[in-house]
mmCIF file of C-alpha atoms and ligand atoms in Angstrom:
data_model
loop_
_atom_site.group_PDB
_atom_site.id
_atom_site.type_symbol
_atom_site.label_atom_id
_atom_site.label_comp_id
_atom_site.label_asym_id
_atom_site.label_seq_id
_atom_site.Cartn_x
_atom_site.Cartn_y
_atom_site.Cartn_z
ATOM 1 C CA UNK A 254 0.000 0.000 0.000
ATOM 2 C CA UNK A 255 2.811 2.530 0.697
ATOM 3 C CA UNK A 256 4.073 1.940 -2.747
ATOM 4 C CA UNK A 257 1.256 2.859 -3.861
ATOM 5 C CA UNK A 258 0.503 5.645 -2.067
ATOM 6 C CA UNK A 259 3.472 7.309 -3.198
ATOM 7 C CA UNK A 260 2.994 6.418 -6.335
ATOM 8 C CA UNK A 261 -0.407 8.185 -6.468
ATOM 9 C CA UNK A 262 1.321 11.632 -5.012
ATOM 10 C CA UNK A 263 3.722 11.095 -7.126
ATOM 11 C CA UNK A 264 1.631 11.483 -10.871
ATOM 12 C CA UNK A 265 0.014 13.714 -11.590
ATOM 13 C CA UNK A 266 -3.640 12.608 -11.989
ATOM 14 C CA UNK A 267 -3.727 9.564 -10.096
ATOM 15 C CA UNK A 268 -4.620 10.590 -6.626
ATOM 16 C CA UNK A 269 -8.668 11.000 -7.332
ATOM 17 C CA UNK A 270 -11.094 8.916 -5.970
ATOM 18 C CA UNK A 271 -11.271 5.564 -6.909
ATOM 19 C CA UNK A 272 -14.541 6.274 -8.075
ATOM 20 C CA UNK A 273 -13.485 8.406 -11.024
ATOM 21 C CA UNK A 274 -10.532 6.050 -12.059
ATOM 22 C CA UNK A 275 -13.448 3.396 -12.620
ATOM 23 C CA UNK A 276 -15.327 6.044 -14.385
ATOM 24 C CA UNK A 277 -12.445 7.219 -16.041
ATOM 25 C CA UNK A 278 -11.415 3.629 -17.009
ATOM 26 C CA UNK A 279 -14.886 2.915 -18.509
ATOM 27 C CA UNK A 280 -14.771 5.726 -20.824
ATOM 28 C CA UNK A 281 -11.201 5.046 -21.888
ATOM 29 C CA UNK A 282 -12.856 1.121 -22.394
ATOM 30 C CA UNK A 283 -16.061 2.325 -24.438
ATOM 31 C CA UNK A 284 -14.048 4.494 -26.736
ATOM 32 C CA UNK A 285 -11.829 2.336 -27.693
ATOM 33 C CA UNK A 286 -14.954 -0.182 -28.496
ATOM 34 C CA UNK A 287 -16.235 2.182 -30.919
ATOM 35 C CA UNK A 288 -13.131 2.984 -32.331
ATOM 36 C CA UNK A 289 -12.901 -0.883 -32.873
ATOM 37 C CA UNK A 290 -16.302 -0.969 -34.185
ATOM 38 C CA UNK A 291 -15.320 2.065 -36.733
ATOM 39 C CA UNK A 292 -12.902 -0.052 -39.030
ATOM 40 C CA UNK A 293 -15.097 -3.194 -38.312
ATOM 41 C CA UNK A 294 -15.849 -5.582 -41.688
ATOM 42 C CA UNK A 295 -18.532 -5.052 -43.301
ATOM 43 C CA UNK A 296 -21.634 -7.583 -41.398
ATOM 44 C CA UNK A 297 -21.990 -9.025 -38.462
ATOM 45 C CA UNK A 298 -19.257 -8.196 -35.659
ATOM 46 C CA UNK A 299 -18.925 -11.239 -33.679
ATOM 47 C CA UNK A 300 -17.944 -10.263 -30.316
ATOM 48 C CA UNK A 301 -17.679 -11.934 -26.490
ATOM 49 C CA UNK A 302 -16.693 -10.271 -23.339
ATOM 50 C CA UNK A 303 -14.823 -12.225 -21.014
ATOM 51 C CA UNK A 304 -16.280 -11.271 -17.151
ATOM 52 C CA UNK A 305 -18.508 -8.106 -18.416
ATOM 53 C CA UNK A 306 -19.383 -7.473 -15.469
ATOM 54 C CA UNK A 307 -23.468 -5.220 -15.488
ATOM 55 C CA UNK A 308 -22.008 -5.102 -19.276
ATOM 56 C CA UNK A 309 -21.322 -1.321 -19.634
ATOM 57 C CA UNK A 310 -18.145 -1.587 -21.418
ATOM 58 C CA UNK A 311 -20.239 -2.661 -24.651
ATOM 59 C CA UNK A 312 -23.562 -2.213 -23.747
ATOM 60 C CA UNK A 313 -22.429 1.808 -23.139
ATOM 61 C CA UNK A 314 -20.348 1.883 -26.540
ATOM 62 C CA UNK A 315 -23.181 0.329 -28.683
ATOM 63 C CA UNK A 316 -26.045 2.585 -27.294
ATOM 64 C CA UNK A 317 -25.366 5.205 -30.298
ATOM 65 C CA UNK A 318 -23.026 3.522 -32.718
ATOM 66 C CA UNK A 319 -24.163 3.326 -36.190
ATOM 67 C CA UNK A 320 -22.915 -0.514 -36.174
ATOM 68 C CA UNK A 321 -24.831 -1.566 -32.951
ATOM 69 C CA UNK A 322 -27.163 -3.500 -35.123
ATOM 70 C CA UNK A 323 -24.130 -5.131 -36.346
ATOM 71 C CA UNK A 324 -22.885 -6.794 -33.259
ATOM 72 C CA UNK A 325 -23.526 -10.315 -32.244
ATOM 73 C CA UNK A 326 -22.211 -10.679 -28.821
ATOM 74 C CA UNK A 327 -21.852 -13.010 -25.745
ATOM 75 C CA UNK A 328 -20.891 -11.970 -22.468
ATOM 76 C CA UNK A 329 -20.236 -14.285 -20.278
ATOM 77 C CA UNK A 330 -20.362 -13.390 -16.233
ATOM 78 C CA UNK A 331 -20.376 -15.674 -13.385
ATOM 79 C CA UNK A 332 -22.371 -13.634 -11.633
ATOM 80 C CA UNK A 333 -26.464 -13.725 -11.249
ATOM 81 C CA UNK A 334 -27.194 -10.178 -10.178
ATOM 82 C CA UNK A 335 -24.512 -8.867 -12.936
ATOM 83 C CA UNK A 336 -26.269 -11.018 -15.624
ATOM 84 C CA UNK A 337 -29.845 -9.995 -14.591
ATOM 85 C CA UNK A 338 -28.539 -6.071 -14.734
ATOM 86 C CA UNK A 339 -26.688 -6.922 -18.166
ATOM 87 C CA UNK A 340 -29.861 -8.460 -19.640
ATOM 88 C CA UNK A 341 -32.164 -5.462 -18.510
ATOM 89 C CA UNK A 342 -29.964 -2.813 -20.200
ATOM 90 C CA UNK A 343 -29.301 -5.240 -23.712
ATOM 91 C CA UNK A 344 -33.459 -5.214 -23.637
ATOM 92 C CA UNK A 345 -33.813 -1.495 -22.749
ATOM 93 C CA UNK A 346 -31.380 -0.533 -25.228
ATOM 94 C CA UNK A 347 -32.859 -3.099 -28.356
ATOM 95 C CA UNK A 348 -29.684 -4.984 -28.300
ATOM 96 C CA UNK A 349 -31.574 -8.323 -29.120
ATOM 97 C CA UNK A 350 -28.466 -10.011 -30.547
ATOM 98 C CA UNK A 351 -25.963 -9.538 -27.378
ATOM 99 C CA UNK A 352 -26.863 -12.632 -25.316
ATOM 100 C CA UNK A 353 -25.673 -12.781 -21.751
ATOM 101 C CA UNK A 354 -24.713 -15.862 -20.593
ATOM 102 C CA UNK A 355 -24.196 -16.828 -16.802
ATOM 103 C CA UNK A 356 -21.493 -19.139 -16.710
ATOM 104 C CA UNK A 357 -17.938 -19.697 -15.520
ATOM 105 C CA UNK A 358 -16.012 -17.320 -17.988
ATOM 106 C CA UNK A 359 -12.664 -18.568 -17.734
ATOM 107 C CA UNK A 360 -13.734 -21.872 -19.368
ATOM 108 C CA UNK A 361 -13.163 -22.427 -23.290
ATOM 109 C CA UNK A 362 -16.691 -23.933 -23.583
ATOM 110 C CA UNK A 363 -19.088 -21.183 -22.608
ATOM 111 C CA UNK A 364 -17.510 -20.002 -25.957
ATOM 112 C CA UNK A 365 -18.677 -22.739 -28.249
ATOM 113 C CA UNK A 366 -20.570 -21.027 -30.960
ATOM 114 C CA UNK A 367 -19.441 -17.628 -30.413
ATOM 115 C CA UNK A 368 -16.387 -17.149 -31.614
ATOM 116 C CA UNK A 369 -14.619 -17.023 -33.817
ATOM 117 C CA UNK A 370 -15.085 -13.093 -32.361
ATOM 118 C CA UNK A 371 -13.709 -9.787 -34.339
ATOM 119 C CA UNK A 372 -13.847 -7.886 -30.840
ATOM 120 C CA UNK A 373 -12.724 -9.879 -27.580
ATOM 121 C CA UNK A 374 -13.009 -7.871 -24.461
ATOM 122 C CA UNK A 375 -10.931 -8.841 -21.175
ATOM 123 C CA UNK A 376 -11.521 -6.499 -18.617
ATOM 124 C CA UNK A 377 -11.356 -6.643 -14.946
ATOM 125 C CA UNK A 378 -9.271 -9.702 -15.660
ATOM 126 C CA UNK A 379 -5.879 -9.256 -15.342
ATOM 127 C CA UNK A 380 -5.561 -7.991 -12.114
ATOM 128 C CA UNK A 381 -7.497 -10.181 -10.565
ATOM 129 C CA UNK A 382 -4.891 -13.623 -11.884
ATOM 130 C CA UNK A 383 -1.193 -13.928 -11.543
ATOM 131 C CA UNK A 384 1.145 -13.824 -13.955
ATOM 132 C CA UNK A 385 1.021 -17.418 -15.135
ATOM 133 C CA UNK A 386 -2.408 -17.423 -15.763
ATOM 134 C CA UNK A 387 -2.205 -13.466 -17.536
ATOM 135 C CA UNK A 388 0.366 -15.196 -20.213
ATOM 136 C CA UNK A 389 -1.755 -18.714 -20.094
ATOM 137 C CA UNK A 390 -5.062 -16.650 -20.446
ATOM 138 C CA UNK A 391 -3.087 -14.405 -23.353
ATOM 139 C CA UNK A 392 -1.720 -17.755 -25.014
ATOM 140 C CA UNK A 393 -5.276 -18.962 -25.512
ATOM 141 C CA UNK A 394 -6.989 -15.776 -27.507
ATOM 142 C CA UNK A 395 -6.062 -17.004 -30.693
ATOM 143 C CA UNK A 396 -8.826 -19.770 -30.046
ATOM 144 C CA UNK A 397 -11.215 -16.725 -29.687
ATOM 145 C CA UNK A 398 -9.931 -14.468 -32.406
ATOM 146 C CA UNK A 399 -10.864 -14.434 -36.009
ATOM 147 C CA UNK A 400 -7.879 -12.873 -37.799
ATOM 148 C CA UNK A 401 -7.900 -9.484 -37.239
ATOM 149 C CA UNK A 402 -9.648 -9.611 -34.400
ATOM 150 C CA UNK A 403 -9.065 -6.627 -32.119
ATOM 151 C CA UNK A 404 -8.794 -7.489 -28.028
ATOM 152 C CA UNK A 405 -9.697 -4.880 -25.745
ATOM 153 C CA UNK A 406 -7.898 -5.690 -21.841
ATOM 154 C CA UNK A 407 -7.655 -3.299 -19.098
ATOM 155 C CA UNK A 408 -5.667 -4.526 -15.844
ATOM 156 C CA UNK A 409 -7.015 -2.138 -12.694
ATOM 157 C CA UNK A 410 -4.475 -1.256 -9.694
ATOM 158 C CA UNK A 411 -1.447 -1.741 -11.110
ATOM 159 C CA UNK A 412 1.566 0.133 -11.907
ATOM 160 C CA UNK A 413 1.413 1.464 -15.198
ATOM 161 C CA UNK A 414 4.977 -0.701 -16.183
ATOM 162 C CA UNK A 415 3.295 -3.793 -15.610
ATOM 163 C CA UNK A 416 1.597 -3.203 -18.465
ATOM 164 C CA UNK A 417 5.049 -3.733 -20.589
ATOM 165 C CA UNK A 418 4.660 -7.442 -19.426
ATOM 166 C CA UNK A 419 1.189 -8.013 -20.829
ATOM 167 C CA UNK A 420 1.748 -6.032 -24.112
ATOM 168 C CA UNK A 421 4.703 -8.595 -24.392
ATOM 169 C CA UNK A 422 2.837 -11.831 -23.953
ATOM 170 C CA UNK A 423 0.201 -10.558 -26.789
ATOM 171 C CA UNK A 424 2.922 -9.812 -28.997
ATOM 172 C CA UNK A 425 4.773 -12.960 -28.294
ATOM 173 C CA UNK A 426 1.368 -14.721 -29.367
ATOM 174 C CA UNK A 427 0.514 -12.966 -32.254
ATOM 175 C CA UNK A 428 -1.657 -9.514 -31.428
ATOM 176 C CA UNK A 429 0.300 -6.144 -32.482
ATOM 177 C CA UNK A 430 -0.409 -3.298 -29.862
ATOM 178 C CA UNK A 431 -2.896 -0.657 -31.505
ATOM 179 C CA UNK A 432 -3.247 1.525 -28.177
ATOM 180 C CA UNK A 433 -1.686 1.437 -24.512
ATOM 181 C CA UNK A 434 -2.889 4.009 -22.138
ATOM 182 C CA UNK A 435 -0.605 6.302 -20.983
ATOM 183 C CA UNK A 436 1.966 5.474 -18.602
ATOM 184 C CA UNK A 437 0.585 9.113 -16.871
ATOM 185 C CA UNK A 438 -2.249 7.011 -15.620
ATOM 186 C CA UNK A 439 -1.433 5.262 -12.485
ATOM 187 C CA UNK A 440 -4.782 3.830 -11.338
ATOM 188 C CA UNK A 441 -5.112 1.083 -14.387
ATOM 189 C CA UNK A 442 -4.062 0.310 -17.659
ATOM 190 C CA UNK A 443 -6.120 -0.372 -21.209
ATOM 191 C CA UNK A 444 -4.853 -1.613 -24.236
ATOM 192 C CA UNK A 445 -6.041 -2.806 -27.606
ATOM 193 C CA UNK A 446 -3.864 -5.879 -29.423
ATOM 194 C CA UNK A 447 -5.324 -6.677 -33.076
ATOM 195 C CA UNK A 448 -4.950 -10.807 -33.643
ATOM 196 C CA UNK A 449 -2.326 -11.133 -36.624
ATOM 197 C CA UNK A 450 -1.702 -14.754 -36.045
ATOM 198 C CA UNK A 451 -3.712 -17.587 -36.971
ATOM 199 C CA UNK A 452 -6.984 -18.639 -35.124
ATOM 200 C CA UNK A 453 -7.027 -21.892 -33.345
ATOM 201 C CA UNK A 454 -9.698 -23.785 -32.545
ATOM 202 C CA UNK A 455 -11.524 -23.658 -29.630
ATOM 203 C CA UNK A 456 -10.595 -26.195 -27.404
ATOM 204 C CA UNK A 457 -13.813 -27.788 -25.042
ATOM 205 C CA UNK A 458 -12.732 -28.236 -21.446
ATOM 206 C CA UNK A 459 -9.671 -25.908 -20.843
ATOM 207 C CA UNK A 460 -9.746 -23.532 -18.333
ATOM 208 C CA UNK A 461 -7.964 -20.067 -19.196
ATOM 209 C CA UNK A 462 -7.465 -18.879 -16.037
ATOM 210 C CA UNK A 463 -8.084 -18.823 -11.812
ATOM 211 C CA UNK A 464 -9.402 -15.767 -10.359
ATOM 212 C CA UNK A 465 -7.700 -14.945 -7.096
ATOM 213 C CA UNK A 466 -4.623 -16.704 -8.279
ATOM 214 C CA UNK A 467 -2.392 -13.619 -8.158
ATOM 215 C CA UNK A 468 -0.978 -11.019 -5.440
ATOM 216 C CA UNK A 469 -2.688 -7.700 -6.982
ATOM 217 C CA UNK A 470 -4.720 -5.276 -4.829
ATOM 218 C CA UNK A 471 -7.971 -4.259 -6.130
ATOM 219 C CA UNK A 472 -9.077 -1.003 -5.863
ATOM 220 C CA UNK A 473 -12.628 -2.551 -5.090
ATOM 221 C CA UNK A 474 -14.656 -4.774 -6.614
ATOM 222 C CA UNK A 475 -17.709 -3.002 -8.960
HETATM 223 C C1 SAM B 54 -13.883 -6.472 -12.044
HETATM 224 S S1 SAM B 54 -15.261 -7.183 -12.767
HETATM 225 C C2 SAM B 54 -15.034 -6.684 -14.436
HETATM 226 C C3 SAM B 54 -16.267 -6.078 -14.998
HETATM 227 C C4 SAM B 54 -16.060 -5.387 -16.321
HETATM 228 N N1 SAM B 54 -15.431 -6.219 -17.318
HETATM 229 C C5 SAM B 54 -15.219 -4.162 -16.117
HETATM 230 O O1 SAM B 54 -14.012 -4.225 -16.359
HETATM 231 O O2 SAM B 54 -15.763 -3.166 -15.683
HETATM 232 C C6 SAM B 54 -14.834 -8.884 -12.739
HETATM 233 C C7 SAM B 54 -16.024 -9.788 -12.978
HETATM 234 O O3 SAM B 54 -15.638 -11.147 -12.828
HETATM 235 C C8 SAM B 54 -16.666 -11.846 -12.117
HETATM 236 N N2 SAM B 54 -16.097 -12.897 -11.278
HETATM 237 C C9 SAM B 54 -15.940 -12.861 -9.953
HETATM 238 N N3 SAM B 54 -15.366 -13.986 -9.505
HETATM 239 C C10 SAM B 54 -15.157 -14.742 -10.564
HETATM 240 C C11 SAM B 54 -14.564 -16.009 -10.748
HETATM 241 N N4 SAM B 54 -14.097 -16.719 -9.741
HETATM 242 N N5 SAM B 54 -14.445 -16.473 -11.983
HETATM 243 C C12 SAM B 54 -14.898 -15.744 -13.015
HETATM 244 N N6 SAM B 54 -15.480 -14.534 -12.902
HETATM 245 C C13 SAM B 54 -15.609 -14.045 -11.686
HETATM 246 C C14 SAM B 54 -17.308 -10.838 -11.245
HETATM 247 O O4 SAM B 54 -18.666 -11.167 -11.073
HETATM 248 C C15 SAM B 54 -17.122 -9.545 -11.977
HETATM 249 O O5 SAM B 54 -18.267 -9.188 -12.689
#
């Protein structure tokens, strides 16, 4: 904690609330969903979220995005409130084609039929799983990737070098790094990697990763 502390005094921007750095981070997350959306094929956009969460970081993005009818999703959350929520605001917004499944996320299966996905989103995730299961969890994408396929990942709480160490597992597995938030941010990082590698094929049965399998703080759970 008293690394981080000083840390916080010590760039600028990174002593708010912890509030606003989740607010902060969502916007960051939702721009960079459109912006993925923007260059999208032509057709349908196949796309699954890994632990969505209530869903906001494409539910938020799609609600005025001239490709929302465009999107196919799953988002897969292990939790039953955070479904219910997710469903309510897919239905309130007329996103009838983003399905929210409750289910274990970190297991290949709850997959099955969804991907290959042009847009994978991984947020919350990294944070939450130690190393060996970031660069397991990162090893594995290409079985949810369709070439091309941009993958959105924030890590929360972390110092912004750490982020060197994920951008290096994607690019040892075949994403190139299309955005990194600035090492000025303290409180989290986001960053896009688009798939150049070949897809593999989804493989039933394998887990990707163990939550609460790392050291990282959380800021709070949300
Ligand atoms: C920090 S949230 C991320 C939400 C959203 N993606 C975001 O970044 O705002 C992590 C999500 O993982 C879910 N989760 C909690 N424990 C889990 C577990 N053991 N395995 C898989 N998912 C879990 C939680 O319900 C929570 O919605």
């Amino acid at each position: 904690m008293e690394r981080r502390e000083r840390g916080w005094n010590a760039r600028p921007g990174a002593g708010d609330d912890p509030g606003e750095h989740l607010a902060r981070r969502l916007r960051t997350v939702q721009q960079r969903v459109r912006e993925a959306l923007d260059v999208a094929r032509p057709g349908r956009i196949r796309t699954v979220g890994v632990c969505p969460g209530q869903g906001r970081e494409l539910l938020g993005a799609l609600a005025a995005h001239p490709r929302r009818g465009d999107v196919v999703a799953r988002l897969v959350e292990a939790d039953a409130a955070k479904v219910r929520s997710a469903r309510g605001a897919a239905r309130a917004a007329g996103l009838g084609r983003v399905e929210v499944l409750e289910g274990d996320p970190s297991r290949t299966d709850v997959y099955a039929g969804a991907v290959p996905a042009a847009l994978v989103l991984v947020g919350g995730v990294f944070e939450r799983i130690g190393d060996s299961d970031i660069a397991r969890t990162i090893s594995l994408l290409p079985q949810l990737c369709a070439p091309g396929a941009q993958v959105i990942w924030t890590c929360h709480g972390e110092p912004p070098e750490r982020a060197g160490g994920v951008c290096a597992r994607f690019e040892k597995h075949g994403f190139q790094k299309r955005w990194l938030s600035s090492p000025g941010e303290t409180a989290y990082a986001v960053g896009v990697h688009r798939f150049t590698g070949t897809p593999a094929p989804l493989e039933s049965g394998v887990r990707m990763f163990t939550f609460g399998g790392g050291s990282r703080r959380v800021a709070r759970e949300w």
